[in-house]
Amino acid sequence: MSIFLAGAGPDHLAFPEVFDRFAQAVSQRSRQEAPARVAVVVHDRGGNPESLLPAYVDPLLARIPLEVVPVLLGAGAPPNPSVFDGVDGLVVGGGLTPAYWEGLAASATAISRVVAGGVPYLGFSAGAMIAPRRALVGGYRNRGIEVCGEECSEGLAELEIRDGLGLAPFAVDVHAAQAGTLSRAVGAVAAGLVERAVAVDENTALVLAAAGGDSFEVLGHGNCWDIRWSDTACSVSVLQAD
């Protein structure tokens, strides 16, 4: 399996590598005589999630034959977890992280099961943040002290850690250097909310070979900032693509 957690939304021009690698992983997973079935999960604050599908689907269609399984959040009841049965790949889009968490919380066990069974997962921004076992879903304050800009709060005041999809053993933050959320990831570890977090830059992804894997590959053009608690302080390692 492969788990791709990207630090921003889809940009097939600036960061085609993540689509290349995911499409390759899906092709290896799918039956060669039929198009791959890929579930694409999207949420739109404006209430029209279907309009966002092309940004995720078109770059994949340019690479592999594809049968799209749209999973549209925010249009009523959460999706039935059975929608993820039998898929060859799973894409979870970007946007409002708490909305993705609310929409997929009931499907966490189903998603974790199919990914553990070898289905590749690609999470963009919000889709990356909700992927871990313990997910940082937003906020800009820790005990009332600002740790990043309010514009990055996701509509939450205090930092919030919730049970995620169980695909990574560390919390993930996104838009790290570009939006200043690196300090939020550091703040979450320093406050003891999580033991480890990885903040991912834009045009960058971390790639896990398996759910729960401790080490990861860096894909793209920026940094992954690996933050861990060590004795009485945080340590930060800066990792780049080879």
Short mmCIF file of C-alpha atoms in Angstrom, two decimals:
data_model
loop_
_atom_site.label_atom_id
_atom_site.label_comp_id
_atom_site.label_asym_id
_atom_site.label_seq_id
_atom_site.Cartn_x
_atom_site.Cartn_y
_atom_site.Cartn_z
CA MET A 1 0.00 0.00 0.00
CA SER A 2 0.97 3.67 -0.19
CA ILE A 3 -0.34 6.60 1.85
CA PHE A 4 0.28 10.06 0.38
CA LEU A 5 -0.34 13.05 2.65
CA ALA A 6 0.03 16.30 0.70
CA GLY A 7 0.62 19.69 2.28
CA ALA A 8 -1.83 21.63 0.10
CA GLY A 9 -4.73 21.21 -2.30
CA PRO A 10 -4.38 19.63 -5.76
CA ASP A 11 -2.12 21.41 -8.23
CA HIS A 12 -1.28 19.10 -11.13
CA LEU A 13 0.99 21.72 -12.70
CA ALA A 14 3.08 22.70 -9.68
CA PHE A 15 3.12 19.25 -8.08
CA PRO A 16 2.41 16.53 -10.68
CA GLU A 17 4.58 13.98 -8.88
CA VAL A 18 1.95 13.16 -6.28
CA PHE A 19 -0.60 12.33 -8.99
CA ASP A 20 2.02 10.29 -10.87
CA ARG A 21 2.88 8.19 -7.83
CA PHE A 22 -0.70 7.71 -6.68
CA ALA A 23 -1.87 6.69 -10.16
CA GLN A 24 0.97 4.19 -10.35
CA ALA A 25 0.01 2.71 -6.99
CA VAL A 26 -3.66 2.48 -8.02
CA SER A 27 -2.74 0.76 -11.29
CA GLN A 28 -0.72 -1.82 -9.41
CA ARG A 29 -3.68 -2.41 -7.10
CA SER A 30 -6.49 -2.57 -9.68
CA ARG A 31 -7.51 -5.31 -12.07
CA GLN A 32 -5.86 -4.66 -15.40
CA GLU A 33 -8.91 -5.64 -17.47
CA ALA A 34 -11.15 -2.94 -15.93
CA PRO A 35 -10.83 0.75 -15.03
CA ALA A 36 -9.69 1.38 -11.48
CA ARG A 37 -12.46 2.34 -9.03
CA VAL A 38 -11.34 5.38 -7.03
CA ALA A 39 -13.46 7.02 -4.34
CA VAL A 40 -13.03 10.81 -4.29
CA VAL A 41 -14.23 12.57 -1.13
CA VAL A 42 -14.91 16.31 -1.35
CA HIS A 43 -16.60 18.97 0.76
CA ASP A 44 -17.48 22.51 -0.29
CA ARG A 45 -18.26 25.32 2.13
CA GLY A 46 -20.52 26.79 -0.55
CA GLY A 47 -22.63 23.64 -0.69
CA ASN A 48 -21.63 22.42 -4.16
CA PRO A 49 -19.02 19.69 -3.57
CA GLU A 50 -19.57 18.14 -7.00
CA SER A 51 -18.03 21.24 -8.59
CA LEU A 52 -14.70 20.39 -6.90
CA LEU A 53 -14.38 16.89 -8.35
CA PRO A 54 -12.57 17.85 -11.60
CA ALA A 55 -9.56 19.24 -9.72
CA TYR A 56 -8.95 15.78 -8.28
CA VAL A 57 -10.34 13.54 -11.01
CA ASP A 58 -9.02 15.11 -14.21
CA PRO A 59 -5.30 14.73 -13.37
CA LEU A 60 -5.91 11.06 -12.59
CA LEU A 61 -7.94 10.48 -15.77
CA ALA A 62 -4.98 11.88 -17.71
CA ARG A 63 -2.85 9.08 -16.24
CA ILE A 64 -5.04 5.97 -15.87
CA PRO A 65 -8.49 4.66 -16.88
CA LEU A 66 -10.76 5.46 -13.98
CA GLU A 67 -14.23 4.82 -12.59
CA VAL A 68 -14.94 7.61 -10.13
CA VAL A 69 -16.95 6.94 -6.97
CA PRO A 70 -17.96 10.44 -5.79
CA VAL A 71 -18.37 10.86 -2.03
CA LEU A 72 -19.95 14.27 -1.51
CA LEU A 73 -19.87 15.56 2.07
CA GLY A 74 -22.22 18.08 3.59
CA ALA A 75 -25.22 17.15 1.43
CA GLY A 76 -27.25 15.45 4.15
CA ALA A 77 -26.30 12.35 6.10
CA PRO A 78 -22.68 11.14 6.24
CA PRO A 79 -21.80 8.55 3.59
CA ASN A 80 -22.47 4.89 4.22
CA PRO A 81 -19.10 3.30 5.05
CA SER A 82 -19.84 0.57 2.50
CA VAL A 83 -19.14 3.10 -0.27
CA PHE A 84 -15.44 2.39 0.27
CA ASP A 85 -15.75 -1.37 -0.20
CA GLY A 86 -14.07 -2.66 -3.33
CA VAL A 87 -12.29 0.55 -4.31
CA ASP A 88 -8.78 0.52 -5.78
CA GLY A 89 -7.86 3.95 -4.45
CA LEU A 90 -9.12 6.67 -2.14
CA VAL A 91 -8.68 10.44 -2.52
CA VAL A 92 -9.75 12.85 0.24
CA GLY A 93 -9.73 16.48 -0.76
CA GLY A 94 -8.88 19.77 0.86
CA GLY A 95 -11.02 22.41 2.48
CA LEU A 96 -12.46 22.79 5.96
CA THR A 97 -10.77 20.11 8.07
CA PRO A 98 -13.49 19.75 10.76
CA ALA A 99 -16.08 19.27 8.01
CA TYR A 100 -14.09 16.40 6.52
CA TRP A 101 -13.62 14.93 9.98
CA GLU A 102 -17.35 15.12 10.72
CA GLY A 103 -18.22 13.63 7.35
CA LEU A 104 -15.82 10.68 7.60
CA ALA A 105 -15.69 9.92 11.33
CA ALA A 106 -18.27 7.16 10.97
CA SER A 107 -16.29 5.67 8.08
CA ALA A 108 -12.91 5.67 9.86
CA THR A 109 -12.94 1.93 10.54
CA ALA A 110 -13.95 1.12 6.96
CA ILE A 111 -11.27 3.40 5.52
CA SER A 112 -8.60 2.04 7.83
CA ARG A 113 -9.58 -1.50 6.84
CA VAL A 114 -9.39 -0.96 3.08
CA VAL A 115 -6.08 0.92 3.33
CA ALA A 116 -4.63 -1.84 5.52
CA GLY A 117 -5.76 -4.20 2.77
CA GLY A 118 -3.59 -2.42 0.22
CA VAL A 119 -5.74 0.41 -1.14
CA PRO A 120 -3.65 3.57 -1.79
CA TYR A 121 -4.77 6.72 0.02
CA LEU A 122 -4.15 10.29 -1.16
CA GLY A 123 -5.07 13.11 1.21
CA PHE A 124 -4.78 16.76 0.20
CA SER A 125 -4.54 19.34 3.02
CA ALA A 126 -7.63 18.51 5.12
CA GLY A 127 -7.46 14.95 3.81
CA ALA A 128 -3.91 14.76 5.15
CA MET A 129 -4.77 16.29 8.52
CA ILE A 130 -7.57 13.83 9.34
CA ALA A 131 -5.56 10.76 8.25
CA PRO A 132 -3.56 10.11 11.47
CA ARG A 133 -4.67 8.05 14.43
CA ARG A 134 -4.81 11.27 16.48
CA ALA A 135 -5.65 14.15 14.16
CA LEU A 136 -4.99 17.85 14.62
CA VAL A 137 -8.14 19.32 13.09
CA GLY A 138 -7.58 23.03 13.71
CA GLY A 139 -7.40 25.84 16.21
CA TYR A 140 -4.95 28.69 16.61
CA ARG A 141 -4.55 28.98 20.39
CA ASN A 142 -3.13 26.78 23.09
CA ARG A 143 -4.51 27.73 26.50
CA GLY A 144 -5.38 31.11 25.07
CA ILE A 145 -1.95 31.81 23.59
CA GLU A 146 -1.79 32.16 19.80
CA VAL A 147 0.40 29.56 18.11
CA CYS A 148 -0.50 30.49 14.51
CA GLY A 149 -2.59 33.03 12.65
CA GLU A 150 -6.34 33.04 13.27
CA GLU A 151 -6.88 32.71 9.52
CA CYS A 152 -5.59 29.13 9.84
CA SER A 153 -7.94 28.23 12.70
CA GLU A 154 -10.39 26.09 10.65
CA GLY A 155 -13.13 27.80 12.63
CA LEU A 156 -11.79 26.55 15.98
CA ALA A 157 -10.22 28.61 18.76
CA GLU A 158 -8.23 26.16 20.91
CA LEU A 159 -6.13 23.44 19.27
CA GLU A 160 -8.25 20.31 18.88
CA ILE A 161 -7.01 16.74 18.62
CA ARG A 162 -9.60 14.14 17.62
CA ASP A 163 -9.56 10.48 16.66
CA GLY A 164 -8.67 10.35 12.96
CA LEU A 165 -8.63 7.65 10.30
CA GLY A 166 -5.77 5.73 11.89
CA LEU A 167 -3.42 5.83 8.90
CA ALA A 168 -0.40 7.52 10.50
CA PRO A 169 1.09 7.29 14.01
CA PHE A 170 1.79 11.04 14.21
CA ALA A 171 -0.32 14.17 13.79
CA VAL A 172 -0.07 16.07 10.50
CA ASP A 173 -0.33 19.78 9.76
CA VAL A 174 -0.20 21.36 6.29
CA HIS A 175 0.76 24.57 4.46
CA ALA A 176 3.56 24.55 7.02
CA ALA A 177 6.10 27.20 6.04
CA GLN A 178 3.78 29.02 3.65
CA ALA A 179 0.88 29.64 6.06
CA GLY A 180 2.87 29.60 9.30
CA THR A 181 1.19 26.47 10.65
CA LEU A 182 4.57 24.95 11.49
CA SER A 183 4.30 26.80 14.81
CA ARG A 184 0.90 25.19 15.43
CA ALA A 185 2.38 21.71 15.00
CA VAL A 186 5.24 22.62 17.34
CA GLY A 187 2.76 24.06 19.82
CA ALA A 188 0.68 20.86 19.79
CA VAL A 189 3.73 18.75 20.63
CA ALA A 190 5.09 21.21 23.19
CA ALA A 191 1.71 21.25 24.96
CA GLY A 192 1.66 17.47 25.18
CA LEU A 193 -1.43 17.18 22.97
CA VAL A 194 0.47 14.75 20.73
CA GLU A 195 3.89 13.15 21.08
CA ARG A 196 4.86 13.75 17.47
CA ALA A 197 3.68 15.83 14.52
CA VAL A 198 4.86 16.32 10.96
CA ALA A 199 4.18 19.65 9.28
CA VAL A 200 4.16 19.42 5.48
CA ASP A 201 4.97 22.29 3.13
CA GLU A 202 2.96 23.08 0.01
CA ASN A 203 3.97 21.22 -3.18
CA THR A 204 5.23 18.48 -0.86
CA ALA A 205 3.88 15.18 0.48
CA LEU A 206 4.98 12.61 2.97
CA VAL A 207 4.64 9.02 1.78
CA LEU A 208 4.07 6.13 4.17
CA ALA A 209 4.62 2.62 2.88
CA ALA A 210 2.05 1.24 5.34
CA ALA A 211 -0.48 2.49 7.85
CA GLY A 212 1.19 3.19 11.18
CA GLY A 213 4.68 3.27 9.71
CA ASP A 214 7.13 5.33 11.74
CA SER A 215 9.31 6.52 8.84
CA PHE A 216 8.27 8.17 5.61
CA GLU A 217 9.55 9.36 2.26
CA VAL A 218 9.39 13.03 1.27
CA LEU A 219 8.01 13.77 -2.20
CA GLY A 220 8.07 17.17 -3.89
CA HIS A 221 9.82 20.50 -3.59
CA GLY A 222 9.50 21.64 0.03
CA ASN A 223 10.17 20.36 3.53
CA CYS A 224 8.55 18.03 6.00
CA TRP A 225 9.15 19.24 9.54
CA ASP A 226 9.27 16.28 11.93
CA ILE A 227 8.55 17.46 15.49
CA ARG A 228 9.03 15.16 18.48
CA TRP A 229 8.99 15.53 22.23
CA SER A 230 12.35 14.63 23.77
CA ASP A 231 12.71 14.71 27.56
CA THR A 232 11.98 18.36 28.33
CA ALA A 233 11.92 19.96 24.88
CA CYS A 234 10.80 19.61 21.28
CA SER A 235 13.21 18.57 18.58
CA VAL A 236 12.57 19.46 14.94
CA SER A 237 14.11 17.60 12.00
CA VAL A 238 13.87 19.12 8.53
CA LEU A 239 13.45 16.48 5.83
CA GLN A 240 13.56 16.98 2.05
CA ALA A 241 13.11 14.77 -0.98
CA ASP A 242 16.22 12.85 -2.00
#
